[in-house]
Short mmCIF file of C-alpha atoms in Angstrom, two decimals:
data_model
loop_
_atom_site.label_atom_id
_atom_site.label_comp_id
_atom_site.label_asym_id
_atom_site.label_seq_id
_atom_site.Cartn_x
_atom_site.Cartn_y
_atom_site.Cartn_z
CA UNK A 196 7.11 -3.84 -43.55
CA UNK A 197 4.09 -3.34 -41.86
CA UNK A 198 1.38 -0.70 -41.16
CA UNK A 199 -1.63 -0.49 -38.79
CA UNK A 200 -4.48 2.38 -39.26
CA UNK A 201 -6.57 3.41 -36.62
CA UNK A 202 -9.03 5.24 -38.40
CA UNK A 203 -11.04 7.23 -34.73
CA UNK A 204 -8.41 9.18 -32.72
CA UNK A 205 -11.59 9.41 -30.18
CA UNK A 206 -14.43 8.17 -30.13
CA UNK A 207 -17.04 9.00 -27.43
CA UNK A 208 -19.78 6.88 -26.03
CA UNK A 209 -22.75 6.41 -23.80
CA UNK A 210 -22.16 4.18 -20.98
CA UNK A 211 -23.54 1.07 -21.22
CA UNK A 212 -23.79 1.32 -24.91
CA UNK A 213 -21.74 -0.55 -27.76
CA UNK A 214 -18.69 0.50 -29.00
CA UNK A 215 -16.51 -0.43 -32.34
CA UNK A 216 -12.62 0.58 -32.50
CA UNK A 217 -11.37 0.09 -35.96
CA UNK A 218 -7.90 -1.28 -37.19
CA UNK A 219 -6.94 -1.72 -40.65
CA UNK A 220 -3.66 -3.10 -41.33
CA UNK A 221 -0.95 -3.81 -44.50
CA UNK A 222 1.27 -5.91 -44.93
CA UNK A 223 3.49 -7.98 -47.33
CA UNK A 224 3.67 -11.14 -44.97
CA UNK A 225 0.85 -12.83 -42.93
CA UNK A 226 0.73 -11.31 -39.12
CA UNK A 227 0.30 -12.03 -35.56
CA UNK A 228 -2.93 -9.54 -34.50
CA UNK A 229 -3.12 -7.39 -30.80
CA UNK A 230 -5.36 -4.96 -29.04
CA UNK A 231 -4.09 -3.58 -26.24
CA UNK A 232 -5.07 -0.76 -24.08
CA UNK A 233 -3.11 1.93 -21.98
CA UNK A 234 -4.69 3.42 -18.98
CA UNK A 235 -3.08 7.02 -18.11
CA UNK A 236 0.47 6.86 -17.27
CA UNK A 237 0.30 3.13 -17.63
CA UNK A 238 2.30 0.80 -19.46
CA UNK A 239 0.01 -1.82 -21.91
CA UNK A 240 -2.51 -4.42 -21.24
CA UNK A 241 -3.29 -6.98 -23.95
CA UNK A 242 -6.97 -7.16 -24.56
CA UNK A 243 -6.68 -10.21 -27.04
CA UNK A 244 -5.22 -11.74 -29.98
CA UNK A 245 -5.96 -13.40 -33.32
CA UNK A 246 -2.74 -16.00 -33.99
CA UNK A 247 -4.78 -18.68 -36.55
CA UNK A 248 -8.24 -20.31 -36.10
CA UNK A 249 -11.25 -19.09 -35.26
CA UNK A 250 -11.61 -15.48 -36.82
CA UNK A 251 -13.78 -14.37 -33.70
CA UNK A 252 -11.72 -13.52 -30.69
CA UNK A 253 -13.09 -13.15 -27.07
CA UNK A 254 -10.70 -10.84 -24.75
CA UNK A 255 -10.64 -9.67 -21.29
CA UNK A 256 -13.03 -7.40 -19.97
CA UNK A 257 -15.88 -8.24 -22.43
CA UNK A 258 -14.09 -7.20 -25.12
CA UNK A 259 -13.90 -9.34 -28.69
CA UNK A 260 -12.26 -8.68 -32.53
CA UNK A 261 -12.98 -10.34 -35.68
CA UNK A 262 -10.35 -10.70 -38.61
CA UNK A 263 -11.17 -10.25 -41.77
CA UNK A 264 -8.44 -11.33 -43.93
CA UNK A 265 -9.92 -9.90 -47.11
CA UNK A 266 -10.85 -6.44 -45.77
CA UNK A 267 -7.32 -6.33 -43.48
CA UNK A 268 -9.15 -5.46 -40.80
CA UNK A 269 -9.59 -6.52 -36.79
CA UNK A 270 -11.97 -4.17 -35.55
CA UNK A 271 -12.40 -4.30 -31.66
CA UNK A 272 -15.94 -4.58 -30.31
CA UNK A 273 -17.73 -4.14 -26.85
CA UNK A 274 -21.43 -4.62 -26.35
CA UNK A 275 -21.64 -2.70 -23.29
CA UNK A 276 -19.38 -0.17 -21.99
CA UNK A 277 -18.26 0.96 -18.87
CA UNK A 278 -17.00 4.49 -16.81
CA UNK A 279 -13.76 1.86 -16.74
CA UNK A 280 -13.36 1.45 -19.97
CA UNK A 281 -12.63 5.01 -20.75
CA UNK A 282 -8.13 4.50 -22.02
CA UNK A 283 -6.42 4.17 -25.11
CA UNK A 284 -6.41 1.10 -27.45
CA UNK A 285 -3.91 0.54 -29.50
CA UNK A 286 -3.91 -1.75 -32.38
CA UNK A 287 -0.44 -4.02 -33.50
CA UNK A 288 0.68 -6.50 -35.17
CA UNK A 289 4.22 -8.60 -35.61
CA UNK A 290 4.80 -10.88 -38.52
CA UNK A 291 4.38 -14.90 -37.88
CA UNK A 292 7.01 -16.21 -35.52
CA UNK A 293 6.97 -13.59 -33.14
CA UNK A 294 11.06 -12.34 -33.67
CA UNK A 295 10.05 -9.13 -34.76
CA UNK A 296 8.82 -6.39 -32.32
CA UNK A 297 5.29 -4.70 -32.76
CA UNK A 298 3.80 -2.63 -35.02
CA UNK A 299 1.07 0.20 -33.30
CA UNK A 300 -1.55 2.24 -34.77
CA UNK A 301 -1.52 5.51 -33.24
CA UNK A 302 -4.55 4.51 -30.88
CA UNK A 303 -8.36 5.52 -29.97
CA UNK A 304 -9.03 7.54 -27.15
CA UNK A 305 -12.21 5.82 -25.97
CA UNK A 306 -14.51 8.05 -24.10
CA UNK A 307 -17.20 6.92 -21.65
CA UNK A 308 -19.86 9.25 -21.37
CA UNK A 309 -22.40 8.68 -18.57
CA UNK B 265 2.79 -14.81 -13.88
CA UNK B 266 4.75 -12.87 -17.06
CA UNK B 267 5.35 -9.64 -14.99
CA UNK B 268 7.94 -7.28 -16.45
CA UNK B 269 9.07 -4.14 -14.22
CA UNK B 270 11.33 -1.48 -14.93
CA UNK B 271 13.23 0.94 -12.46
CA UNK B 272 13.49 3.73 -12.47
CA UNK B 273 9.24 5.11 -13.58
CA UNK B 274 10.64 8.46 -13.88
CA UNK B 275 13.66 10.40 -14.07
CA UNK B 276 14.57 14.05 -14.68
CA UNK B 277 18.15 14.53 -15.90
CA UNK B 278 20.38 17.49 -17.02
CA UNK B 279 20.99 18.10 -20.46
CA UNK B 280 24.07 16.35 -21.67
CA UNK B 281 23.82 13.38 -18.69
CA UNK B 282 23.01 10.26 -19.34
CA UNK B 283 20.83 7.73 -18.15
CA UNK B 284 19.98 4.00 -17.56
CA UNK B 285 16.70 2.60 -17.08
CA UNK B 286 16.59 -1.21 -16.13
CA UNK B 287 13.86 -3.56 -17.74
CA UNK B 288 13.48 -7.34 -16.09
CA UNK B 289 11.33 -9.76 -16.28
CA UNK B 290 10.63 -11.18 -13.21
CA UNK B 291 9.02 -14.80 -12.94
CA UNK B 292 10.06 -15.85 -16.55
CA UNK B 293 12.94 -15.99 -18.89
CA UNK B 294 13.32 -13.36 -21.86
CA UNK B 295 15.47 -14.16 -24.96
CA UNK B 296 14.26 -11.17 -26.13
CA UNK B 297 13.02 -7.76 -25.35
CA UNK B 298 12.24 -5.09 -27.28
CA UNK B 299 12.33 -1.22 -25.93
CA UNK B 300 9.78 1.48 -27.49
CA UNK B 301 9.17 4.66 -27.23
CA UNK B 302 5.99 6.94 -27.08
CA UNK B 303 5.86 10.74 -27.39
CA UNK B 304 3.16 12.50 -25.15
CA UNK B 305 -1.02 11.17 -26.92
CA UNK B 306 0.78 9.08 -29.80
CA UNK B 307 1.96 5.39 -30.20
CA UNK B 308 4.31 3.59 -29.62
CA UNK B 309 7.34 3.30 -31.56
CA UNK B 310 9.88 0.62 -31.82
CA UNK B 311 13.22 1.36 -31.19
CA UNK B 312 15.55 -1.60 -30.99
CA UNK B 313 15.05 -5.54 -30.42
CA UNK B 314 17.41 -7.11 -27.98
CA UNK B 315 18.73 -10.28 -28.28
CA UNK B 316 20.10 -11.95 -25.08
CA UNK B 317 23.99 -11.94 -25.53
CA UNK B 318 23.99 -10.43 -28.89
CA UNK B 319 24.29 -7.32 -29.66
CA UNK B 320 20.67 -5.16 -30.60
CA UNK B 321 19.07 -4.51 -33.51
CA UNK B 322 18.15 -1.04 -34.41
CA UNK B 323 15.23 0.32 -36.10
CA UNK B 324 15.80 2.63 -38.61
CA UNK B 325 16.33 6.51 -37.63
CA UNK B 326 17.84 5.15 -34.34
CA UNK B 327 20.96 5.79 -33.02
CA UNK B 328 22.76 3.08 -31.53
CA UNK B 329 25.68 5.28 -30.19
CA UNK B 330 22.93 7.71 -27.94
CA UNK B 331 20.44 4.47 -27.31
CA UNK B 332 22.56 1.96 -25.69
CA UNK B 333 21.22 -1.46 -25.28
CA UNK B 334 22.42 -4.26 -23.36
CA UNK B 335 20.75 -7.77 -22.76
CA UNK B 336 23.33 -9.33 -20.55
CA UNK B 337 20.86 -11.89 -18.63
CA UNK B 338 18.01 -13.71 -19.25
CA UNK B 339 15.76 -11.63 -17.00
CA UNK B 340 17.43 -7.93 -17.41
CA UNK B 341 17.88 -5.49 -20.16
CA UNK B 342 19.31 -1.84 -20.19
CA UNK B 343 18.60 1.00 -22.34
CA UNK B 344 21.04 3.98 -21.72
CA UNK B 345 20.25 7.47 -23.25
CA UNK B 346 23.84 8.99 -23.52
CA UNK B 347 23.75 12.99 -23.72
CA UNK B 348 20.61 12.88 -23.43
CA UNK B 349 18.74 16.19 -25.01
CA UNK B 350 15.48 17.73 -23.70
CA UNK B 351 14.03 15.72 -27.15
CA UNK B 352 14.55 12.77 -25.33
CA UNK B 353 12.25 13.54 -23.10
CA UNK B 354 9.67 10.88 -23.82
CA UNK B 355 7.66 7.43 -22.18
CA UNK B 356 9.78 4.58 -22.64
CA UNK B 357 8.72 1.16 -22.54
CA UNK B 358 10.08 -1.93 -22.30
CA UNK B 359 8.74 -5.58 -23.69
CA UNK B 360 10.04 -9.15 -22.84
CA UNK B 361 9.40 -12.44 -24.93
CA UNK B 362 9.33 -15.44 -22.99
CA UNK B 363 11.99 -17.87 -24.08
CA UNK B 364 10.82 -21.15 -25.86
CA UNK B 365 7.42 -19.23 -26.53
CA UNK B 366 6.40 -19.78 -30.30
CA UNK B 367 2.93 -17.42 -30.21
CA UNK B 368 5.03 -14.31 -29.82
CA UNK B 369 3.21 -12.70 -27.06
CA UNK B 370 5.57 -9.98 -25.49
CA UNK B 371 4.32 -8.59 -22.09
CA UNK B 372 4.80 -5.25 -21.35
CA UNK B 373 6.72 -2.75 -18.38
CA UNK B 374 5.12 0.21 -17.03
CA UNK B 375 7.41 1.84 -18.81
CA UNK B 376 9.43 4.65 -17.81
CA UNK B 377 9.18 8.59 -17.81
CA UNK B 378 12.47 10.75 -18.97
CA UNK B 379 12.32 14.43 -18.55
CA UNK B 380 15.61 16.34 -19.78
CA UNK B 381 15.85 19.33 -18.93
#
């Protein structure tokens, strides 16, 4: 089985500033990585994923993740952010093969504050 | 491309009714989908995985007899809450896997709102 912690329920921030989401995640078998985000009454949006490769992953809208297999972690990272950025990211992941469905962390209310 | 819609985006039924809300993919084949549920500011949960022409696989805690899933094509799947209860009321969403796809990618509905009352 899996797990995935999202350690900020919210975390506010200065517009145009940078911004860190952080996902920790167990697991007994390697895993597929996600970030996704939900605008309000929305249904999800992948941001990116790490499958194998390069541990540094570039997403949509600016956004990028590193794994780090070691610490079990793929923190989300923005260097800039914007009014529009202001939705929840969730974390997931799904073992390798992709037959299982996702695992979620219970999100991060990202803030924009202008 | 990968666009996955589901009908109806919200529904308020009568306790003890039940209901079926449609989730398709729409410009690609799914040989799976998966439906989830998410209670008002928390995540998402998985309920079942549905396997076209096969009967679903339930997560644990979830009752196949009240969440009834059927996969009968390769572009539609149906979850129906039977007697459904105001906790039911809750954001369901659906997720399709595109057939042949080996990264596992599953692309989302805009889910759908359920208010018993």
């Amino acid at each position: 089985a899996q797990s995935v912690t999202q350690l900020d329920s919210q975390v506010p921030v200065f517009e145009e500033a940078p911004v860190e989401l952080r996902c920790n995640y167990s697991s007994s078998v390697s895993v597929y990585l996600f970030w996704y985000v939900q605008y309000p009454n929305q249904g999800l949006q992948l941001l990116l994923k790490y499958l194998s490769g390069s541990t540094l992953v570039k997403g949509i809208n600016g956004f990028e993740a590193e794994f780090n297999k070691s610490q079990t972690s793929f923190h989300l990272r923005k260097p800039s952010v914007h009014i529009s950025d202001t939705a929840e990211y969730f974390c997931a992941v799904t073992p390798l093969g992709g037959a299982d469905g996702l695992t979620f962390g219970k999100g991060t209310h990202l803030i924009i504050q202008p | 491309g990968a666009v996955v819609s589901q009908h109806p985006s919200w529904v308020i039924c009568k306790s003890g009714t039940s209901v079926k809300i449609e989730c398709r993919s729409l410009d690609f084949q799914a040989t799976t989908m998966f439906w989830y549920r998410q209670f008002p500011k928390q995540s998402l949960m998985l309920m079942a995985t549905s396997n076209e022409g096969s009967k679903a696989t339930y997560e644990q805690g979830v009752e196949k007899d009240k969440f009834l899933i059927n996969h009968a094509s390769l572009t539609l799947s149906t979850l129906t809450v039977t007697s459904a209860h105001p906790e039911d009321s809750s954001f369901y969403i659906c997720s399709a896997k595109a057939s042949g796809q080996g990264a596992s990618e599953q692309y989302f509905g805009p889910g759908t709102r359920l208010t018993v009352t």
